[in-house]
Each structure stands twice: as structure tokens, then as C-alpha cells.
Coordinates of C-alpha atoms and ligand atoms in Angstrom, one line a residue:
X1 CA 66.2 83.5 96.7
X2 CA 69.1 82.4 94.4
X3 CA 66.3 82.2 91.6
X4 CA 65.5 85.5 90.2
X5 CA 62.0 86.1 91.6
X6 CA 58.7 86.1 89.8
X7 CA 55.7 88.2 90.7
X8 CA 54.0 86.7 93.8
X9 CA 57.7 85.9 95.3
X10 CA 58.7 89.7 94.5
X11 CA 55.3 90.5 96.5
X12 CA 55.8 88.3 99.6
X13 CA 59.4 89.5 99.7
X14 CA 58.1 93.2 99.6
X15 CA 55.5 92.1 102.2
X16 CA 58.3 90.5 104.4
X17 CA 60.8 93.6 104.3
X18 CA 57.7 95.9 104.8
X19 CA 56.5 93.7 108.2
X20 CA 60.4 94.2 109.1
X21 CA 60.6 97.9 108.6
X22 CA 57.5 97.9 110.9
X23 CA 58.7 96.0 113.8
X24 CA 62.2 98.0 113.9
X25 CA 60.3 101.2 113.9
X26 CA 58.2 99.7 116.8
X27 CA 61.2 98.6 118.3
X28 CA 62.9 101.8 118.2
X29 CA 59.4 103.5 119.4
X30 CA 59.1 105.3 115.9
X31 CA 56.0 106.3 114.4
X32 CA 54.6 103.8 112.0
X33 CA 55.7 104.7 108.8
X34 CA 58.4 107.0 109.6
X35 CA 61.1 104.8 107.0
X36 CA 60.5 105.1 103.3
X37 CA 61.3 101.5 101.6
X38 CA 63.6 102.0 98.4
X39 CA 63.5 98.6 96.2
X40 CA 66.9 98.5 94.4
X41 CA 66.3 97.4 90.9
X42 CA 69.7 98.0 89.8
X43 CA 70.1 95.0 86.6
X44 CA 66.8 93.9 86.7
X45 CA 64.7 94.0 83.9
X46 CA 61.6 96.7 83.4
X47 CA 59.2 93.6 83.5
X48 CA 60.5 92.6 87.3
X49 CA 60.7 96.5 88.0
X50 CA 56.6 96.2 86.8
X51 CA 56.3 93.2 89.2
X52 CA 57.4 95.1 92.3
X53 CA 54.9 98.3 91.0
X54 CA 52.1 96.0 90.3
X55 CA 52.4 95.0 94.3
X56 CA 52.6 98.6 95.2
X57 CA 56.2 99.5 95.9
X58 CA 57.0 103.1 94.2
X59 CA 60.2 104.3 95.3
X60 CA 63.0 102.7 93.4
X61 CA 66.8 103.3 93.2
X62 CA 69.4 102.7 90.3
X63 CA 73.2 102.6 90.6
X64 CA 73.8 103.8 86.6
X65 CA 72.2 106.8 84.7
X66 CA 72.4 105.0 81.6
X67 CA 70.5 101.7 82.8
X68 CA 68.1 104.3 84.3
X69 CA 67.7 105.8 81.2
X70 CA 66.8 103.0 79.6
X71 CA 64.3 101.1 81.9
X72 CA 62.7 103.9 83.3
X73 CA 61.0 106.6 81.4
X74 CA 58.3 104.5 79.8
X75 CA 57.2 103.2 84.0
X76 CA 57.7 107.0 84.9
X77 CA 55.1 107.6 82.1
X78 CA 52.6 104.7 83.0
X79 CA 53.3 105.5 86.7
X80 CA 53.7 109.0 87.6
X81 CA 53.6 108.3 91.3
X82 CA 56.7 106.7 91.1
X83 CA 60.0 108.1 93.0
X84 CA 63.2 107.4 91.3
X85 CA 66.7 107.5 92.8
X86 CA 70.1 107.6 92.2
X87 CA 72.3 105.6 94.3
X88 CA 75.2 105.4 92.6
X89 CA 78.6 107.3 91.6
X90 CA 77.3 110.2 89.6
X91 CA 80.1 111.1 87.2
X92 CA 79.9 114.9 85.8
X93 CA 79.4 114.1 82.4
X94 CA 76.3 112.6 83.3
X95 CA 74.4 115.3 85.6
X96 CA 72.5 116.7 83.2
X97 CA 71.3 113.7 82.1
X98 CA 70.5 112.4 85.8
X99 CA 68.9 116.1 86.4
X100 CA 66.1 115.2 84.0
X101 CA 65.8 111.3 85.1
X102 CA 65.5 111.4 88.7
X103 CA 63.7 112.7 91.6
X104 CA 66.7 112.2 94.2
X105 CA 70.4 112.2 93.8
X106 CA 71.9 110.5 96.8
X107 CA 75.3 110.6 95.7
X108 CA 76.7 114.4 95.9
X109 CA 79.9 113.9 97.0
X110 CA 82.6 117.1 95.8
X111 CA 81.8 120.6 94.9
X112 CA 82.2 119.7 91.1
X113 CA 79.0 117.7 91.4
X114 CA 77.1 120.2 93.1
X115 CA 78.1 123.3 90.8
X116 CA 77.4 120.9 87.5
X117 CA 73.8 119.8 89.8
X118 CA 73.0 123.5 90.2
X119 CA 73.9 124.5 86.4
X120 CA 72.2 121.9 84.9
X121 CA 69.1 122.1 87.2
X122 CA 68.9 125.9 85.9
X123 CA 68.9 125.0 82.3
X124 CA 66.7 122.4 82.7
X125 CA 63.8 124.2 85.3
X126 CA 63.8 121.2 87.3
X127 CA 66.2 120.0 90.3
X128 CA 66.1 116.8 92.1
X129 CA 66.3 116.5 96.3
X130 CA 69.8 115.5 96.6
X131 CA 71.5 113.8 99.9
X132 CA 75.3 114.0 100.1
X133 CA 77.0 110.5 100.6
X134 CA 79.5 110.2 103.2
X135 CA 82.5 107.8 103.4
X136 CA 81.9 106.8 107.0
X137 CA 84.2 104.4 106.9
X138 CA 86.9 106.7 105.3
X139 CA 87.9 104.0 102.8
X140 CA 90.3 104.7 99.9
X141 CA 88.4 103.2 97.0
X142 CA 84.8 103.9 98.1
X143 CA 82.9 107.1 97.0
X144 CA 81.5 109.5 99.5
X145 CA 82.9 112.6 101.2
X146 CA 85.0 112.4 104.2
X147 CA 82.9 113.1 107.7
X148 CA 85.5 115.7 108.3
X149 CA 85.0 117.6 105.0
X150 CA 80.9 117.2 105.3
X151 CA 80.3 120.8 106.4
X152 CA 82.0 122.2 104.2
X153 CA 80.5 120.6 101.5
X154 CA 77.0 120.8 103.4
X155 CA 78.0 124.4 103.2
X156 CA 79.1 124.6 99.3
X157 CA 75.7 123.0 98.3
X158 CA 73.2 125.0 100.8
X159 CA 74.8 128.2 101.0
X160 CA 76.6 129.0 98.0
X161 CA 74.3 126.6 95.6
X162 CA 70.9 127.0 96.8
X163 CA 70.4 123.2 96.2
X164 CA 68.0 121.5 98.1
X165 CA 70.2 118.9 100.6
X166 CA 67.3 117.1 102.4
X167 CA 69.7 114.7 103.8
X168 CA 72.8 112.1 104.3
X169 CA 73.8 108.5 102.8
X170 CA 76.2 106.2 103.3
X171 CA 77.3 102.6 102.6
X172 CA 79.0 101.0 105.4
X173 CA 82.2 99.2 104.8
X174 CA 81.4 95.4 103.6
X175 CA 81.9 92.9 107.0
X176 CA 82.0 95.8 109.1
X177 CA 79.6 96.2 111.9
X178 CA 77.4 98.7 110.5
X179 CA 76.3 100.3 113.8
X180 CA 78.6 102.7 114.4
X181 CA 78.6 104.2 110.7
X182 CA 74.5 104.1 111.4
X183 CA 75.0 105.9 114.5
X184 CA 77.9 108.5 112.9
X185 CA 75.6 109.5 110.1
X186 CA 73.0 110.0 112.5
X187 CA 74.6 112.5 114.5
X188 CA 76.0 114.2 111.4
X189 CA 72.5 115.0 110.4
X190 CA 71.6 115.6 113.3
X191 CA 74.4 118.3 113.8
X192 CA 73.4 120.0 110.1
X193 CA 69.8 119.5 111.1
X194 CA 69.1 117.8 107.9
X195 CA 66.1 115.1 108.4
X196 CA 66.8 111.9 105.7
X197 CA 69.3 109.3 106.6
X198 CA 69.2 107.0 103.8
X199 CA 71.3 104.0 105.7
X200 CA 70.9 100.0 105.5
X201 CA 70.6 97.6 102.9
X202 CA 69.2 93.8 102.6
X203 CA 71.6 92.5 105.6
X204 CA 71.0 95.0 108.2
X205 CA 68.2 97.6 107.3
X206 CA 66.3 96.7 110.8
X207 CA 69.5 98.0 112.4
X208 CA 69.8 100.9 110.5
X209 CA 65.9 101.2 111.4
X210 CA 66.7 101.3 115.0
X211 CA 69.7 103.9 114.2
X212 CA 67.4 106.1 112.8
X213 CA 67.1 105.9 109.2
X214 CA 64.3 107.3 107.0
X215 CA 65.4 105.7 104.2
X216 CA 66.4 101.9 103.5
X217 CA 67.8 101.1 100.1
X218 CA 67.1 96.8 99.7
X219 CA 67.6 95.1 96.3
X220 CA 68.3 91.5 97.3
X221 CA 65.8 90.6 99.5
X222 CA 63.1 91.8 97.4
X223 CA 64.2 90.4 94.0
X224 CA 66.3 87.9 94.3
X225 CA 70.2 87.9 94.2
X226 CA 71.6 89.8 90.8
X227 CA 71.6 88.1 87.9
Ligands
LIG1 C1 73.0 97.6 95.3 C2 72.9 98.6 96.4 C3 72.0 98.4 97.4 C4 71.1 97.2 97.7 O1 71.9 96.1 98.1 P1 71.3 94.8 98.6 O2 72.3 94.2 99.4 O3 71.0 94.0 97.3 O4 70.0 95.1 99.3 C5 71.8 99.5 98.3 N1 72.6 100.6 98.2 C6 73.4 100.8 97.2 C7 74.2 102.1 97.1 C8 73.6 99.8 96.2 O5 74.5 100.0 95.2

């Protein structure tokens, strides 16, 4: 996989991932189909992005509102099945803008985010599902809201916002075993009753299968390590 893949590698990678999804779910006694696959396309080009569609993957993810913005509104026309998400720091500048783009935010992470998320989703009659990211691993320079200052947050966005929170997210810290940060945002949902755990990337989705997930975000081992 150090190539960037072409068409049939991108579908046997999808098929791969997909067979591994399945055995963690059967693993973990879940329903078939109970994990949504998200193929992070982040720097790839709109032709690989059509590679991945033309093999039937529909739920994609992007790190950058502006990369988004200029990859994806043609495929969103051609493919209006398709799922878009944003995965990345979400800067307030830039809401609006992400507001019309996506169909789920999965970085709300401070009350200035969800008020300019609940203005500009007025103006524009249309509001993406968001999840709020949580800094499990309560490093510095990572983005995400503390586990201790979830609820209140959680609170802020439900409560006072109206927005519609369908879930949590969080990116485990690198070389760390990702288990207990699986397990963590687990029971954070669990305590907020919110249902999407969007948890586990190309080295350790099947774990964060078997912790519970709903949601696996995997860019590498479906297109190839980033150019
Ligand atoms: C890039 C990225 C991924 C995918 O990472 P891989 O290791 O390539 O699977 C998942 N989640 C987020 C937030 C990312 O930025």
C-alpha cells in the first residue's frame, strides 16, 4: 500500500476492511451491520474519491472545509446518496461554509462552535447531525473537549441550542493503547444516552468495533498511505 491505489486495489481494500468490520461485529455478538464504514479521503483526488463510489462506498470524511469544498459538490451532485463528513478542526470562520457542505460535523468541541452551528444553520434552513469530539486523552495540543466538561457542553448544544447531537468522537492519543479511550467514550455516551460512537481508524478499527463503535473513520487502508 505505499503506492497510491488504483481502482480494483481501492475495491479489494474496501472489500477487506468491510469483511473486518464484519467479523469484529460477530466477534463482539453485534448485529450485522450495526458499524457504518467512513472512507477518509482527506488529500486524495476527486477521481480516487470516484474509484471508492464506483465500488459502492458512500460515506466519506474530510479533515478541511476548503478541500471539501472543492472536491465534493460536483460527486454530491452526480451522487446524491452520498454522506459527507467533517472530521476535522472546524474553525468559526468556516461554519457557515461547512453548514452548507456537509451532512455531519463530528468536531463540535466549545460553545462558540455550537452557537455559530445553530446561527448559521438558521440562515441557511439546513443543519447537519453533529457529534461532539472529546479529548480522551486530555492532551494539550489535540482538539476535542475535556471528558469533564462533556455535559456541559452536551448540555449547551441540546438544551440551550436545539442542535441535533446524535453522538461522540474521539482520536486516541498516537501509540497509546486505544482501548481504554474506546471504552471511556463508550460509557460517556452511554451516560448522555447518545447512540454514534464514531471511534477507530486504519490500525485498530476492529478494536474499536468490539468497544462499541457505530462509526469507523479509515483512510489508509482503503487508499493507500497519503500522498
Ligand atoms: C486522517 C484521519 C483518519 C484516518 O486515518 P487513517 O489512519 O488513514 O485510517 C481518521 N480520523 C481522523 C479524524 C483523521 O484526521
Amino acid at each position: 500500500m505505499d503506492e497510491p491505489a488504483g481502482s480494483d486495489l481501492i475495491a479489494a481494500n474496501l472489500a477487506r476492511v468491510r469483511a473486518e468490520i464484519a467479523a469484529a461485529e460477530r466477534e463482539a455478538a453485534r448485529p450485522p451491520g450495526s458499524v457504518v464504514l467512513l472512507a477518509v479521503s482527506k488529500t486524495y483526488p476527486a477521481e480516487t474519491v470516484a474509484e471508492a463510489i464506483g465500488a459502492g462506498q458512500r460515506v466519506f470524511g474530510e479533515n478541511r472545509v476548503q478541500e471539501a469544498e472543492d472536491k465534493w459538490p460536483s460527486l454530491q451532485e452526480r451522487f446524491p446518496d452520498i454522506r459527507l463528513h467533517l472530521i476535522g478542526p472546524l474553525q468559526r470562520n468556516k461554519v457557515r461554509r461547512a453548514v452548507r457542505l456537509f451532512d455531519v460535523i463530528e468536531t463540535v468541541d466549545r460553545p462558540e462552535i455550537a452557537r455559530a452551528i445553530a446561527q448559521a444553520a438558521a440562515d441557511e434552513g439546513r443543519c447537519p447531525e453533529l457529534l461532539v469530539q472529546v479529548n480522551t486523552g486530555a492532551e494539550a495540543q489535540k482538539a476535542g473537549v475535556l471528558p469533564e466538561a462533556t455535559a456541559v457542553l452536551l448540555q449547551e448544544c441540546r438544551v440551550h441550542w436545539r442542535l441535533p447531537v446524535r453522538g461522540l468522537m474521539c482520536i486516541p492519543p498516537v501509540d497509546a493503547d486505544p482501548t481504554p479511550h474506546f471504552q471511556s467514550l463508550r460509557d460517556l455516551a452511554r451516560q448522555h444516552e447518545l447512540h454514534e460512537l464514531s471511534m477507530g481508524m486504519s490500525a485498530d478499527f476492529p478494536i474499536a468495533v468490539r468497544c462499541g463503535a457505530t462509526l469507523v473513520r479509515v483512510g489508509t487502508a482503503i487508499f493507500g498511505h497519503r500522498p
